[in-house]
Amino acid sequence: MTATMTKPQVAGGDGQARGALARSVRDSLVVARRNLVRMLRIPEVVIFGIIQPVMFVLLFAYVFGGAISIPGAAAADRSAYREFMMAGVFAQTVTFATAGASAGIADDMHKGLIDRFRALPMARGAVLTGRTLADLVQSAVTVLVLMGCALVVGWRIHEGLPKALAAFGLLLLLGYGFSWIGALIGLSVRTPEAATSAGLVWLFPLTFMSNAFVPTNNMPTVVRHIADWNPFSTTVQASRELFGNQFQPVASDAWPMQHPVLASLLWSLLITVVFRTLAVRKYRSATV
């Protein structure tokens, strides 16, 4: 009787793909941990990142809020604007983290750290993915603190905890997509100072030409159409609906305003995919 020997099967393309994905995830988490430890060692970055949105809440709630009327809300209801504005402040907070991502990556480029990372046997996109994941964690902490401040000034959730968690998920997903824009900017400029300016200069018109702080019904027609299709406006509108901070049906017939939750999800995924692809491609060829 002859014994038949069978050779062990060699993992094919699927096994190699799973191995590469596992390595990419592991490397990304290592880089994310490195950036989180760095944030803990420089707590001023986190502290000032929290102070700025808190100041926005207090300014809009107590300075500007009395001069802005909300459609569908009673004129004497001062809490109406505070509920209306909070989705905008949350969205502004997670998107303004883009400037920090830009400056951080530009600083790593300036110090030559990116070149050292590229010399290591690690997944190509892990450095940027780890950085954006760390920024996402920081944004989540900031939003949590900001939520406490919002409750103090009169903001409330009216649609239950599951929908509120979905709203925060959409907000953080938008912030994560924007952090990839920040990564691309950080790889494209020469100094951290330039990255900070480049990371903010386009955010101000994006956030203020929206429904974040004022209703769009009184805007000029062209500006109103831009605001209705703005991905920032879409996420703000979705958050208002999920929080239950909407006082009357939206007057706009634009598709993103009529289906804000789905539109917000699509916008955020599209921004993430497009700018992650561009940022990783830039990372492979970037030089100081």
PDB file of C-alpha atoms in Angstrom:
ATOM      1  CA  MET A   1       0.000   0.000   0.000  1.00  0.00           C
ATOM      2  CA  THR A   2       1.367   3.348  -0.938  1.00  0.00           C
ATOM      3  CA  ALA A   3       0.623   6.423   1.116  1.00  0.00           C
ATOM      4  CA  THR A   4      -0.591   9.421  -0.768  1.00  0.00           C
ATOM      5  CA  MET A   5       1.079  12.617   0.358  1.00  0.00           C
ATOM      6  CA  THR A   6      -0.855  15.843  -0.033  1.00  0.00           C
ATOM      7  CA  LYS A   7       0.938  19.126  -0.111  1.00  0.00           C
ATOM      8  CA  PRO A   8      -0.426  21.890   2.105  1.00  0.00           C
ATOM      9  CA  GLN A   9      -2.427  24.350   0.095  1.00  0.00           C
ATOM     10  CA  VAL A  10      -0.760  27.688  -0.347  1.00  0.00           C
ATOM     11  CA  ALA A  11      -2.942  30.654   0.394  1.00  0.00           C
ATOM     12  CA  GLY A  12      -4.029  32.269  -2.802  1.00  0.00           C
ATOM     13  CA  GLY A  13      -4.956  35.798  -3.657  1.00  0.00           C
ATOM     14  CA  ASP A  14      -7.725  35.920  -1.037  1.00  0.00           C
ATOM     15  CA  GLY A  15      -5.325  34.935   1.734  1.00  0.00           C
ATOM     16  CA  GLN A  16      -2.786  37.491   0.632  1.00  0.00           C
ATOM     17  CA  ALA A  17      -5.458  40.181   0.465  1.00  0.00           C
ATOM     18  CA  ARG A  18      -6.640  39.344   3.986  1.00  0.00           C
ATOM     19  CA  GLY A  19      -3.064  39.413   5.224  1.00  0.00           C
ATOM     20  CA  ALA A  20      -2.415  42.787   3.618  1.00  0.00           C
ATOM     21  CA  LEU A  21      -5.664  44.182   5.073  1.00  0.00           C
ATOM     22  CA  ALA A  22      -4.816  42.870   8.546  1.00  0.00           C
ATOM     23  CA  ARG A  23      -1.351  44.438   8.343  1.00  0.00           C
ATOM     24  CA  SER A  24      -2.820  47.735   7.176  1.00  0.00           C
ATOM     25  CA  VAL A  25      -5.294  47.771  10.087  1.00  0.00           C
ATOM     26  CA  ARG A  26      -2.576  46.884  12.588  1.00  0.00           C
ATOM     27  CA  ASP A  27      -0.192  49.549  11.284  1.00  0.00           C
ATOM     28  CA  SER A  28      -2.958  52.160  11.234  1.00  0.00           C
ATOM     29  CA  LEU A  29      -3.850  51.432  14.870  1.00  0.00           C
ATOM     30  CA  VAL A  30      -0.193  51.715  15.887  1.00  0.00           C
ATOM     31  CA  VAL A  31       0.070  55.137  14.226  1.00  0.00           C
ATOM     32  CA  ALA A  32      -3.258  56.189  15.758  1.00  0.00           C
ATOM     33  CA  ARG A  33      -1.994  55.212  19.205  1.00  0.00           C
ATOM     34  CA  ARG A  34       1.183  57.216  18.612  1.00  0.00           C
ATOM     35  CA  ASN A  35      -0.839  60.320  17.746  1.00  0.00           C
ATOM     36  CA  LEU A  36      -3.197  59.885  20.715  1.00  0.00           C
ATOM     37  CA  VAL A  37      -0.252  59.570  23.102  1.00  0.00           C
ATOM     38  CA  ARG A  38       1.191  62.720  21.542  1.00  0.00           C
ATOM     39  CA  MET A  39      -2.100  64.561  22.145  1.00  0.00           C
ATOM     40  CA  LEU A  40      -2.099  63.473  25.796  1.00  0.00           C
ATOM     41  CA  ARG A  41       1.428  64.779  26.212  1.00  0.00           C
ATOM     42  CA  ILE A  42       0.398  68.143  24.735  1.00  0.00           C
ATOM     43  CA  PRO A  43      -2.972  68.694  26.466  1.00  0.00           C
ATOM     44  CA  GLU A  44      -3.104  72.353  25.383  1.00  0.00           C
ATOM     45  CA  VAL A  45      -4.106  71.210  21.900  1.00  0.00           C
ATOM     46  CA  VAL A  46      -7.121  69.327  23.241  1.00  0.00           C
ATOM     47  CA  ILE A  47      -8.050  72.043  25.747  1.00  0.00           C
ATOM     48  CA  PHE A  48      -8.031  74.881  23.217  1.00  0.00           C
ATOM     49  CA  GLY A  49      -9.833  72.634  20.754  1.00  0.00           C
ATOM     50  CA  ILE A  50     -12.640  72.399  23.324  1.00  0.00           C
ATOM     51  CA  ILE A  51     -12.638  76.070  24.367  1.00  0.00           C
ATOM     52  CA  GLN A  52     -13.266  77.390  20.829  1.00  0.00           C
ATOM     53  CA  PRO A  53     -16.588  75.568  20.177  1.00  0.00           C
ATOM     54  CA  VAL A  54     -17.767  76.351  23.725  1.00  0.00           C
ATOM     55  CA  MET A  55     -17.193  80.027  22.955  1.00  0.00           C
ATOM     56  CA  PHE A  56     -19.245  79.647  19.756  1.00  0.00           C
ATOM     57  CA  VAL A  57     -22.102  78.131  21.758  1.00  0.00           C
ATOM     58  CA  LEU A  58     -22.119  80.981  24.276  1.00  0.00           C
ATOM     59  CA  LEU A  59     -21.790  83.696  21.622  1.00  0.00           C
ATOM     60  CA  PHE A  60     -24.541  82.394  19.373  1.00  0.00           C
ATOM     61  CA  ALA A  61     -26.831  81.499  22.278  1.00  0.00           C
ATOM     62  CA  TYR A  62     -26.600  84.762  24.222  1.00  0.00           C
ATOM     63  CA  VAL A  63     -25.377  87.386  21.730  1.00  0.00           C
ATOM     64  CA  PHE A  64     -26.804  86.560  18.295  1.00  0.00           C
ATOM     65  CA  GLY A  65     -29.677  84.256  19.225  1.00  0.00           C
ATOM     66  CA  GLY A  66     -32.090  86.995  20.229  1.00  0.00           C
ATOM     67  CA  ALA A  67     -31.868  88.628  16.788  1.00  0.00           C
ATOM     68  CA  ILE A  68     -32.616  85.501  14.727  1.00  0.00           C
ATOM     69  CA  SER A  69     -36.128  84.106  14.348  1.00  0.00           C
ATOM     70  CA  ILE A  70     -36.720  80.446  13.593  1.00  0.00           C
ATOM     71  CA  PRO A  71     -39.576  79.495  11.232  1.00  0.00           C
ATOM     72  CA  GLY A  72     -42.259  77.599  13.115  1.00  0.00           C
ATOM     73  CA  ALA A  73     -41.088  78.689  16.564  1.00  0.00           C
ATOM     74  CA  ALA A  74     -42.789  81.225  18.798  1.00  0.00           C
ATOM     75  CA  ALA A  75     -41.190  84.669  18.677  1.00  0.00           C
ATOM     76  CA  ALA A  76     -40.756  84.735  22.465  1.00  0.00           C
ATOM     77  CA  ASP A  77     -39.206  81.254  22.616  1.00  0.00           C
ATOM     78  CA  ARG A  78     -35.525  81.972  23.250  1.00  0.00           C
ATOM     79  CA  SER A  79     -34.671  78.290  23.545  1.00  0.00           C
ATOM     80  CA  ALA A  80     -35.758  77.685  19.923  1.00  0.00           C
ATOM     81  CA  TYR A  81     -32.634  79.217  18.413  1.00  0.00           C
ATOM     82  CA  ARG A  82     -30.405  77.417  20.897  1.00  0.00           C
ATOM     83  CA  GLU A  83     -31.807  74.107  19.749  1.00  0.00           C
ATOM     84  CA  PHE A  84     -31.649  75.186  16.111  1.00  0.00           C
ATOM     85  CA  MET A  85     -27.995  76.251  16.236  1.00  0.00           C
ATOM     86  CA  MET A  86     -26.517  73.282  18.099  1.00  0.00           C
ATOM     87  CA  ALA A  87     -26.481  70.931  15.105  1.00  0.00           C
ATOM     88  CA  GLY A  88     -24.536  73.647  13.262  1.00  0.00           C
ATOM     89  CA  VAL A  89     -22.056  74.076  16.113  1.00  0.00           C
ATOM     90  CA  PHE A  90     -21.528  70.310  16.359  1.00  0.00           C
ATOM     91  CA  ALA A  91     -20.891  70.110  12.606  1.00  0.00           C
ATOM     92  CA  GLN A  92     -18.595  73.123  12.658  1.00  0.00           C
ATOM     93  CA  THR A  93     -16.593  71.593  15.505  1.00  0.00           C
ATOM     94  CA  VAL A  94     -15.909  68.286  13.758  1.00  0.00           C
ATOM     95  CA  THR A  95     -15.052  69.954  10.437  1.00  0.00           C
ATOM     96  CA  PHE A  96     -12.757  72.596  11.933  1.00  0.00           C
ATOM     97  CA  ALA A  97     -10.571  69.726  13.143  1.00  0.00           C
ATOM     98  CA  THR A  98      -9.431  69.683   9.499  1.00  0.00           C
ATOM     99  CA  ALA A  99      -7.019  72.520  10.251  1.00  0.00           C
ATOM    100  CA  GLY A 100      -5.407  70.496  13.044  1.00  0.00           C
ATOM    101  CA  ALA A 101      -4.984  67.512  10.746  1.00  0.00           C
ATOM    102  CA  SER A 102      -3.397  69.731   8.087  1.00  0.00           C
ATOM    103  CA  ALA A 103      -0.971  71.322  10.536  1.00  0.00           C
ATOM    104  CA  GLY A 104      -0.049  68.018  12.185  1.00  0.00           C
ATOM    105  CA  ILE A 105       0.796  66.253   8.941  1.00  0.00           C
ATOM    106  CA  ALA A 106       2.648  69.303   7.608  1.00  0.00           C
ATOM    107  CA  ASP A 107       4.676  69.398  10.836  1.00  0.00           C
ATOM    108  CA  ASP A 108       5.574  65.714  10.442  1.00  0.00           C
ATOM    109  CA  MET A 109       6.603  66.426   6.852  1.00  0.00           C
ATOM    110  CA  HIS A 110       8.682  69.432   7.909  1.00  0.00           C
ATOM    111  CA  LYS A 111      10.544  67.382  10.556  1.00  0.00           C
ATOM    112  CA  GLY A 112      11.214  64.522   8.161  1.00  0.00           C
ATOM    113  CA  LEU A 113       9.068  62.074  10.131  1.00  0.00           C
ATOM    114  CA  ILE A 114       6.998  61.152   7.082  1.00  0.00           C
ATOM    115  CA  ASP A 115      10.165  60.132   5.212  1.00  0.00           C
ATOM    116  CA  ARG A 116      11.123  57.882   8.121  1.00  0.00           C
ATOM    117  CA  PHE A 117       7.688  56.285   8.116  1.00  0.00           C
ATOM    118  CA  ARG A 118       7.931  55.639   4.389  1.00  0.00           C
ATOM    119  CA  ALA A 119      11.266  53.855   4.945  1.00  0.00           C
ATOM    120  CA  LEU A 120       9.619  51.366   7.321  1.00  0.00           C
ATOM    121  CA  PRO A 121       7.969  48.123   6.170  1.00  0.00           C
ATOM    122  CA  MET A 122       4.423  49.279   6.812  1.00  0.00           C
ATOM    123  CA  ALA A 123       1.253  49.723   4.812  1.00  0.00           C
ATOM    124  CA  ARG A 124       1.346  52.820   2.613  1.00  0.00           C
ATOM    125  CA  GLY A 125      -1.892  54.342   3.850  1.00  0.00           C
ATOM    126  CA  ALA A 126      -1.368  53.483   7.519  1.00  0.00           C
ATOM    127  CA  VAL A 127       0.315  56.768   8.463  1.00  0.00           C
ATOM    128  CA  LEU A 128      -2.544  58.888   7.174  1.00  0.00           C
ATOM    129  CA  THR A 129      -5.259  56.493   8.334  1.00  0.00           C
ATOM    130  CA  GLY A 130      -3.782  56.416  11.829  1.00  0.00           C
ATOM    131  CA  ARG A 131      -3.615  60.190  11.922  1.00  0.00           C
ATOM    132  CA  THR A 132      -7.226  60.610  10.802  1.00  0.00           C
ATOM    133  CA  LEU A 133      -8.432  57.991  13.314  1.00  0.00           C
ATOM    134  CA  ALA A 134      -6.675  59.876  16.126  1.00  0.00           C
ATOM    135  CA  ASP A 135      -8.331  63.101  14.961  1.00  0.00           C
ATOM    136  CA  LEU A 136     -11.675  61.283  14.986  1.00  0.00           C
ATOM    137  CA  VAL A 137     -11.177  60.270  18.622  1.00  0.00           C
ATOM    138  CA  GLN A 138     -10.261  63.837  19.552  1.00  0.00           C
ATOM    139  CA  SER A 139     -13.367  65.147  17.760  1.00  0.00           C
ATOM    140  CA  ALA A 140     -15.546  62.641  19.629  1.00  0.00           C
ATOM    141  CA  VAL A 141     -14.159  63.818  22.982  1.00  0.00           C
ATOM    142  CA  THR A 142     -14.714  67.460  22.014  1.00  0.00           C
ATOM    143  CA  VAL A 143     -18.306  66.767  20.915  1.00  0.00           C
ATOM    144  CA  LEU A 144     -18.986  64.959  24.203  1.00  0.00           C
ATOM    145  CA  VAL A 145     -17.837  67.975  26.229  1.00  0.00           C
ATOM    146  CA  LEU A 146     -19.719  70.313  23.911  1.00  0.00           C
ATOM    147  CA  MET A 147     -22.902  68.315  24.418  1.00  0.00           C
ATOM    148  CA  GLY A 148     -22.725  69.050  28.134  1.00  0.00           C
ATOM    149  CA  CYS A 149     -22.369  72.776  27.416  1.00  0.00           C
ATOM    150  CA  ALA A 150     -25.311  72.610  24.997  1.00  0.00           C
ATOM    151  CA  LEU A 151     -27.538  71.019  27.639  1.00  0.00           C
ATOM    152  CA  VAL A 152     -26.671  73.861  30.021  1.00  0.00           C
ATOM    153  CA  VAL A 153     -27.783  76.583  27.548  1.00  0.00           C
ATOM    154  CA  GLY A 154     -31.081  74.849  26.794  1.00  0.00           C
ATOM    155  CA  TRP A 155     -30.498  72.355  23.964  1.00  0.00           C
ATOM    156  CA  ARG A 156     -32.509  69.146  24.247  1.00  0.00           C
ATOM    157  CA  ILE A 157     -32.925  65.825  22.404  1.00  0.00           C
ATOM    158  CA  HIS A 158     -36.547  65.075  21.517  1.00  0.00           C
ATOM    159  CA  GLU A 159     -36.355  61.914  19.375  1.00  0.00           C
ATOM    160  CA  GLY A 160     -34.724  59.474  21.778  1.00  0.00           C
ATOM    161  CA  LEU A 161     -31.200  58.181  22.339  1.00  0.00           C
ATOM    162  CA  PRO A 162     -30.882  55.857  19.284  1.00  0.00           C
ATOM    163  CA  LYS A 163     -31.624  58.671  16.815  1.00  0.00           C
ATOM    164  CA  ALA A 164     -29.339  61.035  18.735  1.00  0.00           C
ATOM    165  CA  LEU A 165     -26.501  58.498  18.496  1.00  0.00           C
ATOM    166  CA  ALA A 166     -27.184  58.200  14.758  1.00  0.00           C
ATOM    167  CA  ALA A 167     -26.913  61.994  14.472  1.00  0.00           C
ATOM    168  CA  PHE A 168     -23.568  62.014  16.265  1.00  0.00           C
ATOM    169  CA  GLY A 169     -22.435  59.171  14.018  1.00  0.00           C
ATOM    170  CA  LEU A 170     -23.232  61.234  10.919  1.00  0.00           C
ATOM    171  CA  LEU A 171     -21.440  64.251  12.389  1.00  0.00           C
ATOM    172  CA  LEU A 172     -18.297  62.257  13.162  1.00  0.00           C
ATOM    173  CA  LEU A 173     -18.392  60.599   9.742  1.00  0.00           C
ATOM    174  CA  LEU A 174     -18.476  64.052   8.129  1.00  0.00           C
ATOM    175  CA  GLY A 175     -15.555  65.129  10.312  1.00  0.00           C
ATOM    176  CA  TYR A 176     -13.631  61.993   9.338  1.00  0.00           C
ATOM    177  CA  GLY A 177     -14.168  62.706   5.654  1.00  0.00           C
ATOM    178  CA  PHE A 178     -12.991  66.282   6.112  1.00  0.00           C
ATOM    179  CA  SER A 179      -9.890  65.096   7.979  1.00  0.00           C
ATOM    180  CA  TRP A 180      -8.792  63.438   4.726  1.00  0.00           C
ATOM    181  CA  ILE A 181      -9.085  66.835   3.042  1.00  0.00           C
ATOM    182  CA  GLY A 182      -6.856  68.133   5.826  1.00  0.00           C
ATOM    183  CA  ALA A 183      -4.388  65.315   5.213  1.00  0.00           C
ATOM    184  CA  LEU A 184      -4.163  66.208   1.532  1.00  0.00           C
ATOM    185  CA  ILE A 185      -3.621  69.880   2.387  1.00  0.00           C
ATOM    186  CA  GLY A 186      -0.927  69.011   4.944  1.00  0.00           C
ATOM    187  CA  LEU A 187       0.963  66.991   2.338  1.00  0.00           C
ATOM    188  CA  SER A 188       0.653  69.747  -0.268  1.00  0.00           C
ATOM    189  CA  VAL A 189       2.069  72.758   1.628  1.00  0.00           C
ATOM    190  CA  ARG A 190       5.560  73.416   2.908  1.00  0.00           C
ATOM    191  CA  THR A 191       5.061  74.629   6.483  1.00  0.00           C
ATOM    192  CA  PRO A 192       2.652  73.952   9.385  1.00  0.00           C
ATOM    193  CA  GLU A 193       1.704  77.665   9.404  1.00  0.00           C
ATOM    194  CA  ALA A 194       0.620  77.502   5.783  1.00  0.00           C
ATOM    195  CA  ALA A 195      -1.270  74.277   6.491  1.00  0.00           C
ATOM    196  CA  THR A 196      -3.246  75.921   9.320  1.00  0.00           C
ATOM    197  CA  SER A 197      -4.270  78.830   7.092  1.00  0.00           C
ATOM    198  CA  ALA A 198      -5.054  76.592   4.116  1.00  0.00           C
ATOM    199  CA  GLY A 199      -7.054  74.284   6.366  1.00  0.00           C
ATOM    200  CA  LEU A 200      -9.327  77.101   7.572  1.00  0.00           C
ATOM    201  CA  VAL A 201      -9.670  79.564   4.694  1.00  0.00           C
ATOM    202  CA  TRP A 202     -12.152  77.423   2.743  1.00  0.00           C
ATOM    203  CA  LEU A 203     -14.020  76.183   5.816  1.00  0.00           C
ATOM    204  CA  PHE A 204     -15.471  79.567   6.771  1.00  0.00           C
ATOM    205  CA  PRO A 205     -17.485  80.097   3.573  1.00  0.00           C
ATOM    206  CA  LEU A 206     -18.480  76.415   3.577  1.00  0.00           C
ATOM    207  CA  THR A 207     -19.866  76.538   7.119  1.00  0.00           C
ATOM    208  CA  PHE A 208     -21.449  79.989   6.997  1.00  0.00           C
ATOM    209  CA  MET A 209     -22.958  79.600   3.510  1.00  0.00           C
ATOM    210  CA  SER A 210     -25.208  76.921   4.941  1.00  0.00           C
ATOM    211  CA  ASN A 211     -28.179  76.353   7.201  1.00  0.00           C
ATOM    212  CA  ALA A 212     -25.962  75.964  10.268  1.00  0.00           C
ATOM    213  CA  PHE A 213     -26.730  79.235  12.036  1.00  0.00           C
ATOM    214  CA  VAL A 214     -29.536  80.904  10.067  1.00  0.00           C
ATOM    215  CA  PRO A 215     -32.482  79.542   8.084  1.00  0.00           C
ATOM    216  CA  THR A 216     -31.884  79.599   4.335  1.00  0.00           C
ATOM    217  CA  ASN A 217     -35.360  80.832   3.355  1.00  0.00           C
ATOM    218  CA  ASN A 218     -34.272  84.504   3.330  1.00  0.00           C
ATOM    219  CA  MET A 219     -31.024  83.948   1.422  1.00  0.00           C
ATOM    220  CA  PRO A 220     -30.648  85.101  -2.201  1.00  0.00           C
ATOM    221  CA  THR A 221     -31.753  82.397  -4.621  1.00  0.00           C
ATOM    222  CA  VAL A 222     -28.280  81.398  -5.827  1.00  0.00           C
ATOM    223  CA  VAL A 223     -26.842  81.313  -2.306  1.00  0.00           C
ATOM    224  CA  ARG A 224     -29.832  79.303  -1.079  1.00  0.00           C
ATOM    225  CA  HIS A 225     -29.300  76.664  -3.782  1.00  0.00           C
ATOM    226  CA  ILE A 226     -25.614  76.423  -2.853  1.00  0.00           C
ATOM    227  CA  ALA A 227     -26.527  76.084   0.827  1.00  0.00           C
ATOM    228  CA  ASP A 228     -29.116  73.388   0.104  1.00  0.00           C
ATOM    229  CA  TRP A 229     -26.583  71.220  -1.749  1.00  0.00           C
ATOM    230  CA  ASN A 230     -23.722  71.929   0.649  1.00  0.00           C
ATOM    231  CA  PRO A 231     -22.623  68.651   2.341  1.00  0.00           C
ATOM    232  CA  PHE A 232     -22.219  70.620   5.561  1.00  0.00           C
ATOM    233  CA  SER A 233     -25.863  71.789   5.377  1.00  0.00           C
ATOM    234  CA  THR A 234     -27.003  68.258   4.646  1.00  0.00           C
ATOM    235  CA  THR A 235     -25.402  66.845   7.790  1.00  0.00           C
ATOM    236  CA  VAL A 236     -26.712  69.747   9.873  1.00  0.00           C
ATOM    237  CA  GLN A 237     -30.244  69.143   8.570  1.00  0.00           C
ATOM    238  CA  ALA A 238     -29.973  65.398   9.192  1.00  0.00           C
ATOM    239  CA  SER A 239     -28.794  66.040  12.757  1.00  0.00           C
ATOM    240  CA  ARG A 240     -31.667  68.441  13.428  1.00  0.00           C
ATOM    241  CA  GLU A 241     -34.182  65.860  12.289  1.00  0.00           C
ATOM    242  CA  LEU A 242     -32.613  63.099  14.360  1.00  0.00           C
ATOM    243  CA  PHE A 243     -32.297  65.334  17.437  1.00  0.00           C
ATOM    244  CA  GLY A 244     -35.873  66.554  17.002  1.00  0.00           C
ATOM    245  CA  ASN A 245     -34.785  70.195  16.738  1.00  0.00           C
ATOM    246  CA  GLN A 246     -36.788  70.878  13.574  1.00  0.00           C
ATOM    247  CA  PHE A 247     -39.686  73.285  14.200  1.00  0.00           C
ATOM    248  CA  GLN A 248     -41.441  72.996  10.850  1.00  0.00           C
ATOM    249  CA  PRO A 249     -40.982  71.047   7.580  1.00  0.00           C
ATOM    250  CA  VAL A 250     -38.148  72.270   5.368  1.00  0.00           C
ATOM    251  CA  ALA A 251     -39.398  74.659   2.674  1.00  0.00           C
ATOM    252  CA  SER A 252     -36.672  73.700   0.189  1.00  0.00           C
ATOM    253  CA  ASP A 253     -37.473  71.047  -2.403  1.00  0.00           C
ATOM    254  CA  ALA A 254     -33.766  70.232  -2.974  1.00  0.00           C
ATOM    255  CA  TRP A 255     -33.156  66.477  -2.739  1.00  0.00           C
ATOM    256  CA  PRO A 256     -30.529  66.704   0.068  1.00  0.00           C
ATOM    257  CA  MET A 257     -32.927  68.737   2.220  1.00  0.00           C
ATOM    258  CA  GLN A 258     -35.790  66.301   1.627  1.00  0.00           C
ATOM    259  CA  HIS A 259     -33.621  63.212   2.346  1.00  0.00           C
ATOM    260  CA  PRO A 260     -30.907  64.627   4.623  1.00  0.00           C
ATOM    261  CA  VAL A 261     -29.899  61.430   6.442  1.00  0.00           C
ATOM    262  CA  LEU A 262     -29.248  59.458   3.259  1.00  0.00           C
ATOM    263  CA  ALA A 263     -27.686  62.488   1.538  1.00  0.00           C
ATOM    264  CA  SER A 264     -25.384  63.122   4.510  1.00  0.00           C
ATOM    265  CA  LEU A 265     -24.225  59.502   4.502  1.00  0.00           C
ATOM    266  CA  LEU A 266     -23.559  59.576   0.752  1.00  0.00           C
ATOM    267  CA  TRP A 267     -21.737  62.922   0.885  1.00  0.00           C
ATOM    268  CA  SER A 268     -19.473  61.801   3.753  1.00  0.00           C
ATOM    269  CA  LEU A 269     -18.609  58.473   2.130  1.00  0.00           C
ATOM    270  CA  LEU A 270     -17.894  60.175  -1.201  1.00  0.00           C
ATOM    271  CA  ILE A 271     -15.619  62.781   0.427  1.00  0.00           C
ATOM    272  CA  THR A 272     -13.787  60.063   2.383  1.00  0.00           C
ATOM    273  CA  VAL A 273     -13.185  57.810  -0.620  1.00  0.00           C
ATOM    274  CA  VAL A 274     -12.124  60.595  -2.999  1.00  0.00           C
ATOM    275  CA  PHE A 275      -9.806  62.464  -0.656  1.00  0.00           C
ATOM    276  CA  ARG A 276      -8.332  59.347   0.932  1.00  0.00           C
ATOM    277  CA  THR A 277      -7.354  58.172  -2.556  1.00  0.00           C
ATOM    278  CA  LEU A 278      -5.817  61.557  -3.392  1.00  0.00           C
ATOM    279  CA  ALA A 279      -4.041  61.866  -0.021  1.00  0.00           C
ATOM    280  CA  VAL A 280      -2.488  58.380  -0.161  1.00  0.00           C
ATOM    281  CA  ARG A 281      -1.339  59.031  -3.721  1.00  0.00           C
ATOM    282  CA  LYS A 282       0.196  62.333  -2.612  1.00  0.00           C
ATOM    283  CA  TYR A 283       1.833  60.632   0.387  1.00  0.00           C
ATOM    284  CA  ARG A 284       3.633  58.181  -1.884  1.00  0.00           C
ATOM    285  CA  SER A 285       5.277  60.945  -3.875  1.00  0.00           C
ATOM    286  CA  ALA A 286       5.489  63.818  -1.366  1.00  0.00           C
ATOM    287  CA  THR A 287       8.833  65.322  -0.468  1.00  0.00           C
ATOM    288  CA  VAL A 288       9.759  68.034   2.020  1.00  0.00           C
TER     289      VAL A 288
END
